[in-house]
Tab-separated table of C-alpha atoms in Angstrom:
chain	number	residue	atom	x	y	z
A	171	MET	CA	7.419	-1.080	-19.530
A	172	GLN	CA	10.316	-0.524	-21.926
A	173	LYS	CA	13.300	-0.116	-19.638
A	174	ALA	CA	13.988	0.057	-15.903
A	175	LEU	CA	16.915	0.822	-13.621
A	176	THR	CA	17.408	0.991	-9.848
A	177	VAL	CA	20.591	2.509	-8.422
A	178	VAL	CA	21.567	2.434	-4.747
A	179	GLY	CA	24.593	4.346	-3.472
A	180	ARG	CA	26.076	5.945	-0.383
A	181	ASN	CA	27.105	9.089	-2.218
A	182	PRO	CA	24.531	11.163	-4.192
A	183	SER	CA	27.190	11.833	-6.830
A	184	THR	CA	27.122	8.114	-7.623
A	185	LEU	CA	23.430	8.377	-8.439
A	186	LEU	CA	23.930	11.550	-10.487
A	187	THR	CA	26.549	9.817	-12.615
A	188	GLU	CA	24.303	6.823	-13.270
A	189	LEU	CA	21.316	9.055	-14.038
A	190	SER	CA	23.343	11.183	-16.449
A	191	ASN	CA	24.406	8.075	-18.345
A	192	PHE	CA	20.815	6.838	-18.369
A	193	CYS	CA	19.459	10.127	-19.719
A	194	LEU	CA	22.112	10.430	-22.412
A	195	GLN	CA	21.005	7.104	-23.895
A	196	GLU	CA	17.306	7.917	-24.017
A	197	SER	CA	15.097	10.320	-25.945
A	198	SER	CA	13.491	13.093	-23.909
A	199	SER	CA	10.156	12.365	-25.616
A	200	LYS	CA	9.670	9.201	-23.552
A	201	THR	CA	7.471	8.978	-20.449
A	202	LEU	CA	9.305	8.502	-17.157
A	203	LEU	CA	8.179	6.883	-13.914
A	204	PHE	CA	10.570	7.457	-11.007
A	205	ALA	CA	10.970	7.145	-7.240
A	206	LEU	CA	13.733	9.084	-5.510
A	207	ALA	CA	14.775	7.930	-2.016
A	208	PRO	CA	17.302	10.310	-0.417
A	209	SER	CA	19.246	9.283	2.648
A	210	SER	CA	19.365	11.332	5.828
A	211	ASN	CA	22.664	12.946	4.806
A	212	VAL	CA	21.490	14.237	1.397
A	213	SER	CA	21.406	18.034	1.375
A	214	PRO	CA	18.537	20.055	-0.192
A	215	ARG	CA	20.895	21.117	-2.996
A	216	GLN	CA	21.803	17.513	-3.770
A	217	LEU	CA	18.146	16.480	-3.690
A	218	SER	CA	17.290	19.287	-6.097
A	219	ALA	CA	20.086	18.208	-8.445
A	220	LEU	CA	18.894	14.587	-8.445
A	221	THR	CA	15.318	15.627	-9.168
A	222	ALA	CA	16.278	18.093	-11.893
A	223	SER	CA	18.465	15.540	-13.666
A	224	LEU	CA	15.313	13.495	-14.313
A	225	THR	CA	12.470	15.975	-14.654
A	226	LYS	CA	14.285	18.355	-17.004
A	227	HIS	CA	15.345	15.619	-19.405
A	228	PHE	CA	11.966	13.864	-19.337
A	229	PRO	CA	9.281	16.606	-19.203
A	230	VAL	CA	6.520	13.968	-19.208
A	231	HIS	CA	6.879	12.162	-15.903
A	232	ALA	CA	5.295	10.946	-12.677
A	233	GLY	CA	7.316	10.386	-9.536
A	234	CYS	CA	7.597	10.672	-5.783
A	235	ILE	CA	9.992	10.744	-2.875
A	236	ALA	CA	10.153	7.279	-1.348
A	237	ALA	CA	12.074	5.599	1.476
A	238	PRO	CA	15.657	4.376	1.045
A	239	ILE	CA	15.919	0.682	0.234
A	240	PRO	CA	18.017	-1.285	2.744
A	241	LEU	CA	21.338	-2.408	1.320
A	242	ASN	CA	22.930	-5.293	3.257
A	243	GLY	CA	20.889	-4.426	6.340
A	244	GLN	CA	21.542	-0.664	6.525
A	245	ARG	CA	19.201	1.984	5.160
A	246	SER	CA	19.802	5.523	6.407
A	247	ALA	CA	23.307	5.888	4.953
A	248	TYR	CA	22.142	4.988	1.451
A	249	CYS	CA	20.059	6.787	-1.135
A	250	SER	CA	18.461	5.245	-4.178
A	251	VAL	CA	16.617	6.138	-7.338
A	252	SER	CA	14.409	3.932	-9.491
A	253	VAL	CA	13.448	4.887	-13.025
A	254	ALA	CA	11.354	3.262	-15.734
A	255	LEU	CA	10.619	4.315	-19.288
A	256	VAL	CA	7.070	3.402	-20.174
A	257	ASP	CA	4.586	3.576	-22.988
A	258	GLY	CA	1.748	4.945	-20.900
A	259	ILE	CA	-0.630	7.757	-20.014
A	260	PRO	CA	0.505	9.900	-17.061
A	261	PHE	CA	-2.179	11.382	-14.818
A	262	ARG	CA	-2.664	13.589	-11.800
A	263	SER	CA	-5.494	13.025	-9.297
A	264	THR	CA	-6.983	15.350	-6.686
A	265	ILE	CA	-9.828	12.957	-5.814
A	266	PRO	CA	-10.110	12.997	-1.999
A	267	GLY	CA	-9.944	9.896	0.141
A	268	LEU	CA	-11.091	9.046	3.643
A	269	PRO	CA	-9.695	10.619	6.806
A	270	GLU	CA	-7.501	8.333	8.881
A	271	THR	CA	-9.443	5.590	10.660
A	272	GLN	CA	-9.847	6.062	14.409
A	273	VAL	CA	-9.576	2.707	16.139
A	274	GLY	CA	-12.937	1.423	17.338
A	275	ARG	CA	-14.939	4.367	15.993
A	276	TRP	CA	-16.754	2.114	13.542
A	277	HIS	CA	-18.223	0.382	16.560
A	278	ALA	CA	-18.256	2.899	19.397
A	279	GLY	CA	-21.376	4.945	20.097
A	280	ARG	CA	-23.600	2.960	17.772
A	281	ASN	CA	-26.788	1.178	18.808
A	282	ARG	CA	-26.540	-2.054	16.857
A	283	SER	CA	-30.144	-2.875	16.001
A	284	PHE	CA	-29.433	-5.084	13.022
A	285	SER	CA	-28.113	-8.557	12.362
A	286	ASP	CA	-24.497	-9.482	13.027
A	287	SER	CA	-23.892	-10.070	9.346
A	288	GLY	CA	-23.006	-6.391	8.925
A	289	ALA	CA	-24.543	-3.215	7.536
A	290	ARG	CA	-26.923	-3.404	4.620
A	291	LEU	CA	-28.161	-0.926	2.070
A	292	SER	CA	-31.147	0.887	3.553
A	293	ASP	CA	-31.834	3.616	1.006
A	294	SER	CA	-31.286	3.483	-2.723
A	295	HIS	CA	-30.372	7.179	-2.829
A	296	HIS	CA	-27.074	6.353	-1.113
A	297	ALA	CA	-25.898	4.226	-4.043
A	298	ASN	CA	-23.637	6.964	-5.447
A	299	VAL	CA	-22.124	8.146	-2.169
A	300	GLY	CA	-18.353	8.192	-2.584
A	301	PRO	CA	-15.905	7.128	0.110
A	302	ALA	CA	-14.742	10.691	0.670
A	303	ASP	CA	-18.324	11.773	1.457
A	304	MET	CA	-19.200	8.924	3.801
A	305	LEU	CA	-18.019	10.572	7.024
A	306	SER	CA	-18.362	14.225	5.995
A	307	THR	CA	-22.112	13.851	5.392
A	308	ALA	CA	-22.510	12.427	8.893
A	309	LEU	CA	-20.586	15.213	10.655
A	310	MET	CA	-22.895	17.236	12.924
A	311	SER	CA	-22.563	20.883	13.897
A	312	ASP	CA	-21.077	20.077	17.300
A	313	GLY	CA	-18.232	18.129	15.660
A	314	LYS	CA	-19.607	14.711	16.585
A	315	ILE	CA	-20.491	12.012	14.063
A	316	ASP	CA	-23.998	10.734	13.478
A	317	TRP	CA	-23.182	7.030	13.257
A	318	GLU	CA	-26.666	6.120	12.055
A	319	LYS	CA	-25.960	8.134	8.896
A	320	VAL	CA	-22.631	6.369	8.473
A	321	TRP	CA	-24.312	2.983	8.671
A	322	SER	CA	-27.073	3.935	6.258
A	323	VAL	CA	-24.384	4.097	3.562
A	324	PRO	CA	-23.844	0.851	1.591
A	325	PRO	CA	-21.052	-1.554	2.551
A	326	SER	CA	-17.794	-1.583	0.664
A	327	SER	CA	-19.093	-3.610	-2.268
A	328	SER	CA	-21.820	-1.040	-2.915
A	329	LEU	CA	-19.434	1.871	-2.626
A	330	GLN	CA	-17.563	0.533	-5.613
A	331	THR	CA	-20.406	0.302	-8.057
A	332	GLY	CA	-21.144	2.933	-10.675
A	333	PRO	CA	-18.704	4.932	-12.773
A	334	GLY	CA	-16.910	6.759	-9.931
A	335	PRO	CA	-14.520	9.710	-10.331
A	336	LEU	CA	-11.450	9.536	-12.549
A	337	PRO	CA	-8.615	11.913	-13.465
A	338	ASP	CA	-9.298	13.785	-16.707
A	339	GLU	CA	-6.479	12.004	-18.544
A	340	LEU	CA	-8.103	8.590	-18.016
A	341	ARG	CA	-11.786	9.273	-18.638
A	342	ASN	CA	-11.865	8.452	-22.349
A	343	LEU	CA	-9.700	5.332	-22.268
A	344	GLU	CA	-11.123	2.002	-23.372
A	345	PRO	CA	-10.984	-0.250	-20.262
A	346	SER	CA	-9.955	-3.342	-22.222
A	347	THR	CA	-6.793	-1.606	-23.483
A	348	ILE	CA	-5.347	-0.933	-20.001
A	349	GLY	CA	-3.360	-3.788	-18.464
A	350	SER	CA	-2.084	-2.046	-15.332
A	351	VAL	CA	-1.955	1.255	-13.488
A	352	VAL	CA	0.949	2.279	-11.245
A	353	TYR	CA	0.650	5.385	-9.100
A	354	PHE	CA	2.044	7.237	-6.089
A	355	SER	CA	-0.353	8.675	-3.529
A	356	ASP	CA	-0.645	10.458	-0.211
A	357	LYS	CA	-2.085	8.489	2.728
A	358	ALA	CA	-5.698	8.917	1.607
A	359	PRO	CA	-5.875	6.897	-1.657
A	360	GLU	CA	-9.471	5.629	-1.286
A	361	GLY	CA	-10.981	7.986	-3.870
A	362	ILE	CA	-8.525	7.311	-6.689
A	363	SER	CA	-8.214	3.582	-5.919
A	364	SER	CA	-11.980	3.136	-6.014
A	365	GLY	CA	-12.296	5.113	-9.249
A	366	LEU	CA	-9.558	3.089	-10.942
A	367	GLN	CA	-11.091	-0.201	-9.826
A	368	ASN	CA	-14.473	0.767	-11.260
A	369	ALA	CA	-13.000	1.989	-14.546
A	370	PHE	CA	-10.435	-0.772	-15.147
A	371	PRO	CA	-11.619	-3.931	-13.354
A	372	ASN	CA	-9.390	-6.285	-15.347
A	373	ALA	CA	-6.185	-4.304	-14.813
A	374	HIS	CA	-3.821	-4.547	-11.847
A	375	LYS	CA	-3.785	-1.252	-9.921
A	376	LEU	CA	-0.720	-0.830	-7.714
A	377	ALA	CA	0.210	2.209	-5.614
A	378	LEU	CA	3.026	3.239	-3.319
A	379	LEU	CA	1.923	5.515	-0.483
A	380	ALA	CA	4.707	8.073	-0.762
A	381	SER	CA	7.028	8.545	2.185
A	382	SER	CA	6.358	11.318	4.665
A	383	THR	CA	8.649	14.270	3.879
A	384	PRO	CA	7.847	17.207	6.252
A	385	PHE	CA	11.453	17.406	7.502
A	386	LEU	CA	12.957	16.778	4.077
A	387	THR	CA	11.038	19.075	1.724
A	388	GLY	CA	8.604	20.871	4.038
A	389	ARG	CA	5.711	18.997	2.425
A	390	PRO	CA	3.708	16.129	4.001
A	391	PHE	CA	4.361	14.140	0.816
A	392	THR	CA	6.302	15.042	-2.310
A	393	LEU	CA	4.855	14.048	-5.685
A	394	PHE	CA	6.086	15.040	-9.142
A	395	HIS	CA	4.011	15.360	-12.306
A	396	ASN	CA	5.078	16.961	-15.580
A	397	GLY	CA	7.232	19.703	-14.055
A	398	ARG	CA	5.042	20.414	-11.016
A	399	VAL	CA	5.494	19.382	-7.395
A	400	HIS	CA	2.475	18.412	-5.283
A	401	SER	CA	1.926	17.795	-1.575
A	402	SER	CA	-1.234	15.705	-1.810
A	403	GLY	CA	-3.369	13.628	-4.165
A	404	ALA	CA	-1.825	11.096	-6.522
A	405	VAL	CA	0.258	10.868	-9.694
A	406	GLY	CA	0.764	7.841	-11.884
A	407	ILE	CA	0.775	6.152	-15.257
A	408	ALA	CA	-1.749	3.863	-16.959
A	409	PHE	CA	-0.098	1.139	-19.053
A	410	PRO	CA	-1.916	0.296	-22.312
A	411	SER	CA	-0.495	-3.214	-22.630
A	412	SER	CA	-1.255	-6.772	-21.705
A	413	THR	CA	-1.907	-7.421	-18.017
A	414	PRO	CA	1.429	-8.125	-16.281
A	415	LEU	CA	2.068	-11.023	-13.944
A	416	LEU	CA	1.318	-10.237	-10.299
A	417	ASP	CA	3.251	-11.679	-7.361
A	418	LEU	CA	2.777	-11.081	-3.620
A	419	ALA	CA	5.517	-11.805	-1.079
A	420	PHE	CA	5.250	-11.481	2.685
A	421	PRO	CA	7.775	-11.835	5.523
A	422	PRO	CA	7.862	-15.144	7.451
A	423	LEU	CA	4.566	-14.824	9.331
A	424	VAL	CA	3.814	-17.496	11.932
A	425	ALA	CA	0.309	-18.974	11.609
A	426	LEU	CA	-1.559	-19.079	14.934
A	427	THR	CA	-4.800	-20.683	13.722
A	428	PRO	CA	-5.981	-22.883	10.872
A	429	PRO	CA	-8.005	-21.246	8.070
A	430	LEU	CA	-11.374	-20.164	9.507
A	431	PRO	CA	-14.462	-18.440	8.061
A	432	VAL	CA	-15.468	-14.900	8.983
A	433	THR	CA	-19.011	-15.112	10.335
A	434	SER	CA	-19.568	-11.422	11.145
A	435	SER	CA	-17.822	-8.098	10.528
A	436	GLU	CA	-18.576	-4.381	10.462
A	437	GLY	CA	-16.463	-1.551	9.149
A	438	ASN	CA	-12.911	-2.244	10.267
A	439	LEU	CA	-14.021	-4.712	12.957
A	440	LEU	CA	-14.104	-8.496	12.987
A	441	LEU	CA	-17.045	-9.442	15.215
A	442	SER	CA	-17.028	-13.210	14.828
A	443	ILE	CA	-14.656	-15.809	13.346
A	444	ASP	CA	-16.011	-19.332	12.968
A	445	SER	CA	-18.920	-18.185	15.216
A	446	ARG	CA	-16.417	-17.527	18.009
A	447	ASN	CA	-15.089	-14.500	19.889
A	448	PRO	CA	-12.157	-13.312	17.700
A	449	THR	CA	-10.124	-11.784	20.530
A	450	ARG	CA	-10.417	-14.825	22.771
A	451	LEU	CA	-9.585	-17.004	19.765
A	452	LEU	CA	-6.358	-15.022	19.339
A	453	LEU	CA	-5.496	-15.068	23.045
A	454	SER	CA	-6.131	-18.805	23.248
A	455	ALA	CA	-3.850	-19.441	20.260
A	456	LEU	CA	-1.127	-17.294	21.846
A	457	GLN	CA	-1.346	-19.098	25.166
A	458	GLU	CA	-1.032	-22.446	23.404
A	459	ARG	CA	2.247	-21.209	21.932
A	460	GLY	CA	3.667	-19.967	25.219
A	461	PHE	CA	2.879	-16.254	24.973
A	462	ALA	CA	2.293	-14.657	28.384
A	463	PHE	CA	-1.085	-12.921	28.152
A	464	ASP	CA	-3.799	-12.011	30.634
A	465	PRO	CA	-6.966	-13.320	28.948
A	466	ASN	CA	-8.983	-10.424	30.433
A	467	THR	CA	-6.876	-7.660	28.912
A	468	ALA	CA	-7.223	-6.097	25.501
A	469	VAL	CA	-4.805	-7.019	22.749
A	470	ALA	CA	-2.886	-4.020	21.442
A	471	GLY	CA	-0.104	-3.561	18.924
A	472	ARG	CA	2.506	-2.761	21.589
A	473	GLU	CA	2.121	-6.255	23.066
A	474	GLY	CA	3.048	-7.902	19.791
A	475	VAL	CA	2.602	-7.575	16.047
A	476	PHE	CA	-0.340	-9.681	14.935
A	477	TYR	CA	-2.151	-9.903	11.624
A	478	VAL	CA	-5.261	-11.275	9.999
A	479	GLY	CA	-4.532	-12.891	6.648
A	480	VAL	CA	-7.132	-13.488	3.952
A	481	ILE	CA	-6.740	-16.868	2.241
A	482	GLU	CA	-7.777	-17.337	-1.386
A	483	ASN	CA	-7.079	-20.483	-3.382
A	484	ASP	CA	-4.875	-21.738	-0.518
A	485	LYS	CA	-2.656	-18.660	-0.788
A	486	LEU	CA	-2.222	-15.577	1.373
A	487	ALA	CA	-3.913	-12.803	-0.616
A	488	GLN	CA	-4.237	-9.978	1.929
A	489	VAL	CA	-2.729	-9.149	5.328
A	490	HIS	CA	-4.199	-6.665	7.822
A	491	ARG	CA	-2.554	-5.597	11.079
A	492	ILE	CA	-4.556	-6.088	14.277
A	493	SER	CA	-4.634	-2.709	16.019
A	494	SER	CA	-6.646	-3.738	19.105
A	495	GLY	CA	-8.959	-6.364	20.541
A	496	ASP	CA	-11.483	-6.480	23.375
A	497	PRO	CA	-12.153	-9.891	24.994
A	498	SER	CA	-15.399	-8.722	26.638
A	499	ARG	CA	-16.933	-7.498	23.380
A	500	GLY	CA	-15.063	-10.020	21.293
A	501	THR	CA	-14.165	-7.598	18.524
A	502	ILE	CA	-10.837	-7.261	16.773
A	503	ALA	CA	-10.079	-3.898	15.163
A	504	LEU	CA	-7.941	-3.938	12.028
A	505	ASP	CA	-5.723	-1.240	10.618
A	506	THR	CA	-7.908	-0.919	7.525
A	507	ASN	CA	-11.118	0.785	6.473
A	508	ILE	CA	-12.937	-2.425	5.585
A	509	ALA	CA	-12.401	-5.722	7.413
A	510	PRO	CA	-12.733	-9.056	5.565
A	511	ARG	CA	-16.423	-9.632	4.980
A	512	GLU	CA	-18.643	-12.514	6.033
A	513	GLY	CA	-17.721	-15.702	4.174
A	514	CYS	CA	-14.022	-14.847	3.721
A	515	THR	CA	-11.451	-17.383	4.916
A	516	VAL	CA	-8.866	-15.951	7.308
A	517	ARG	CA	-5.979	-17.013	9.534
A	518	LEU	CA	-4.419	-15.222	12.496
A	519	TYR	CA	-0.667	-14.612	12.287
A	520	HIS	CA	2.212	-13.343	14.402
A	521	LEU	CA	5.203	-11.483	13.006
A	522	PRO	CA	8.304	-12.201	15.122
A	523	GLN	CA	10.254	-9.138	16.228
A	524	LYS	CA	13.503	-10.494	14.821
A	525	THR	CA	12.501	-10.915	11.204
A	526	HIS	CA	15.144	-11.045	8.500
A	527	THR	CA	15.396	-7.634	6.850
A	528	VAL	CA	14.458	-7.478	3.183
A	529	THR	CA	17.338	-5.860	1.290
A	530	ILE	CA	18.032	-4.812	-2.264
A	531	SER	CA	20.011	-8.022	-2.713
A	532	THR	CA	17.227	-10.360	-1.587
A	533	ILE	CA	14.732	-8.490	-3.766
A	534	SER	CA	16.886	-8.631	-6.874
A	535	ASP	CA	17.555	-12.348	-6.417
A	536	SER	CA	13.827	-13.150	-6.445
A	537	THR	CA	12.587	-10.572	-8.959
A	538	PRO	CA	12.150	-11.340	-12.666
A	539	LYS	CA	13.580	-9.093	-15.324
A	540	LEU	CA	11.558	-6.130	-16.578
A	541	SER	CA	9.632	-5.806	-13.357
A	542	LEU	CA	8.360	-3.250	-10.876
A	543	SER	CA	8.451	-4.065	-7.157
A	544	LEU	CA	6.980	-1.968	-4.341
A	545	LEU	CA	8.101	-2.727	-0.800
A	546	VAL	CA	6.869	-1.855	2.691
A	547	CYS	CA	9.863	-0.920	4.831
A	548	SER	CA	9.988	-0.654	8.600
A	549	GLU	CA	9.821	2.775	10.226
A	550	THR	CA	12.727	1.757	12.480
A	551	GLU	CA	16.248	1.475	11.153
A	552	PRO	CA	17.439	-2.133	10.689
A	553	SER	CA	20.629	-3.007	12.559
A	554	PRO	CA	23.601	-3.674	10.285
A	555	SER	CA	25.806	-6.673	10.781
A	556	SER	CA	29.141	-6.019	12.465
A	557	GLN	CA	30.849	-7.761	9.543
A	558	GLU	CA	29.411	-5.400	6.916
A	559	SER	CA	31.473	-2.652	5.406
A	560	TYR	CA	30.258	0.389	3.520
A	561	PRO	CA	32.690	1.982	1.073
A	562	GLY	CA	32.090	5.694	0.726
A	563	THR	CA	31.342	5.724	-2.988
A	564	CYS	CA	29.950	2.244	-3.597
A	565	GLY	CA	26.910	1.872	-5.795
A	566	THR	CA	24.678	-0.965	-6.886
A	567	ALA	CA	22.791	-0.829	-10.185
A	568	LEU	CA	19.963	-3.220	-10.998
A	569	PHE	CA	19.018	-3.222	-14.652
A	570	ASP	CA	15.479	-4.009	-15.827
A	571	SER	CA	14.143	-3.651	-12.257
A	572	PHE	CA	12.201	-0.774	-10.681
A	573	ILE	CA	12.254	-1.139	-6.878
A	574	ALA	CA	10.785	1.438	-4.506
A	575	ALA	CA	9.873	1.382	-0.815
A	576	SER	CA	7.808	3.323	1.710
A	577	GLU	CA	7.065	3.101	5.401
A	578	ASN	CA	3.450	4.108	4.717
A	579	GLY	CA	2.419	1.040	2.733
A	580	ILE	CA	1.256	-0.262	-0.643
A	581	VAL	CA	-2.240	-0.292	-2.139
A	582	LEU	CA	-3.278	-3.127	-4.443
A	583	SER	CA	-6.433	-3.748	-6.417
A	584	SER	CA	-5.794	-6.801	-8.552
A	585	GLY	CA	-7.512	-7.558	-11.813
A	586	ASN	CA	-10.432	-9.959	-12.079
A	587	SER	CA	-8.199	-12.665	-13.521
A	588	PHE	CA	-6.115	-12.793	-10.338
A	589	THR	CA	-8.784	-12.912	-7.641
A	590	ALA	CA	-12.528	-12.634	-7.237
A	591	LYS	CA	-12.144	-10.304	-4.231
A	592	ASN	CA	-10.340	-7.475	-5.995
A	593	THR	CA	-11.338	-4.511	-3.826
A	594	PRO	CA	-8.427	-2.169	-3.000
A	595	TRP	CA	-6.508	-3.009	0.155
A	596	THR	CA	-3.433	-1.557	1.847
A	597	CYS	CA	-0.433	-3.678	2.809
A	598	THR	CA	1.488	-2.262	5.786
A	599	VAL	CA	3.335	-5.368	7.018
A	600	PRO	CA	7.090	-4.587	7.026
A	601	GLY	CA	8.793	-6.633	4.347
A	602	GLY	CA	5.604	-7.071	2.321
A	603	ARG	CA	6.284	-6.787	-1.390
A	604	ILE	CA	4.152	-6.684	-4.538
A	605	THR	CA	5.691	-7.166	-7.980
A	606	LEU	CA	4.416	-6.611	-11.514
A	607	SER	CA	6.453	-8.212	-14.308
A	608	TRP	CA	6.104	-7.914	-18.044
A	609	ASP	CA	7.051	-10.226	-20.863
A	610	PRO	CA	9.702	-8.347	-22.904
A	611	ALA	CA	8.382	-9.944	-26.096
A	612	GLN	CA	5.006	-8.263	-25.573
A	613	ASN	CA	6.335	-4.760	-24.891
């Protein structure tokens, strides 16, 4: 990454002024990565002007509409734009992903006639089945799903073997020359994330799931690529440089259990943790800490925000939200396509309702120069402090930092040098942040 800038302002004209100055200093032949986050009071004409100021000056680009970044605790009144000039290969992907997971469907309606260690490869001819085909091939004429066909497909590790699909622009690249890939996607990134992981295993692959924009642009998502606007798929840039440093930051989660091994899992379900009933393990930990729970009722998201964290090298490497739990069956369903597999070390966590809001100021204070940070923001508006004031034309510019946010989450597939378990996973915990940083001397 050669240069980066993030500007946050209450008035769109503030952003236009900063962008005009930025464009005047740079050659139009450079490749641009950008994320535009309009506030609720930005008109369609203003949004068009902001977009045109970037895409017309830099015809080679990849970008998206993201969520506004909170500034001093308030988000909706502010708009922001993040830009980065890069030496990279832009691409556009139409590789399909999986449909949204239906809670419990991995488990419901299936006669489990195999060991609790999870599904296993039953037929070698399934080895090249892609994630987008896994459910469609099992769909019967009456609209129901043949779950035996689903479970005859290999587990996640097998789905990610083989060459896999790739966008045309990336097919002839030498894997060793790519240090990172940054992209923006709709909410079905499984196809492109799997293809990138197979093709570039040593590179960090980081994606922002673009914000939902049906009421803003009339599109479910709004992606930009070389003068065209898209409603689905993915756009991004592959960086032919050394692998950047990778840093993960999470909000102050409260640990409910010590680190424990996963002893059985299927699909998006945890069946056994430390050879114990996962739901009762969670309920017992909550009761010990004074939470009022009926041990015979199911755990659901509305009763509290709870997570399963994957521990690697004594650090929190992944976090998955618990969407439901059933004490009688013992299963915990996670808001992910693939739960941590047998042998992984996990901890159960609680996210307090009153968690300190991550703002542009707290991000900039902890972010190195020449860096790119993607943030998960809350779908609800943070409450501003009564002591805060918001001048009508104020603006904040962060140089050498690209910061973008979305309520839909972040997808990370880290390189082999960072972790042994580098399969793509989606972070949806509000306040979760993933940062890539480059050494200026090597760019």
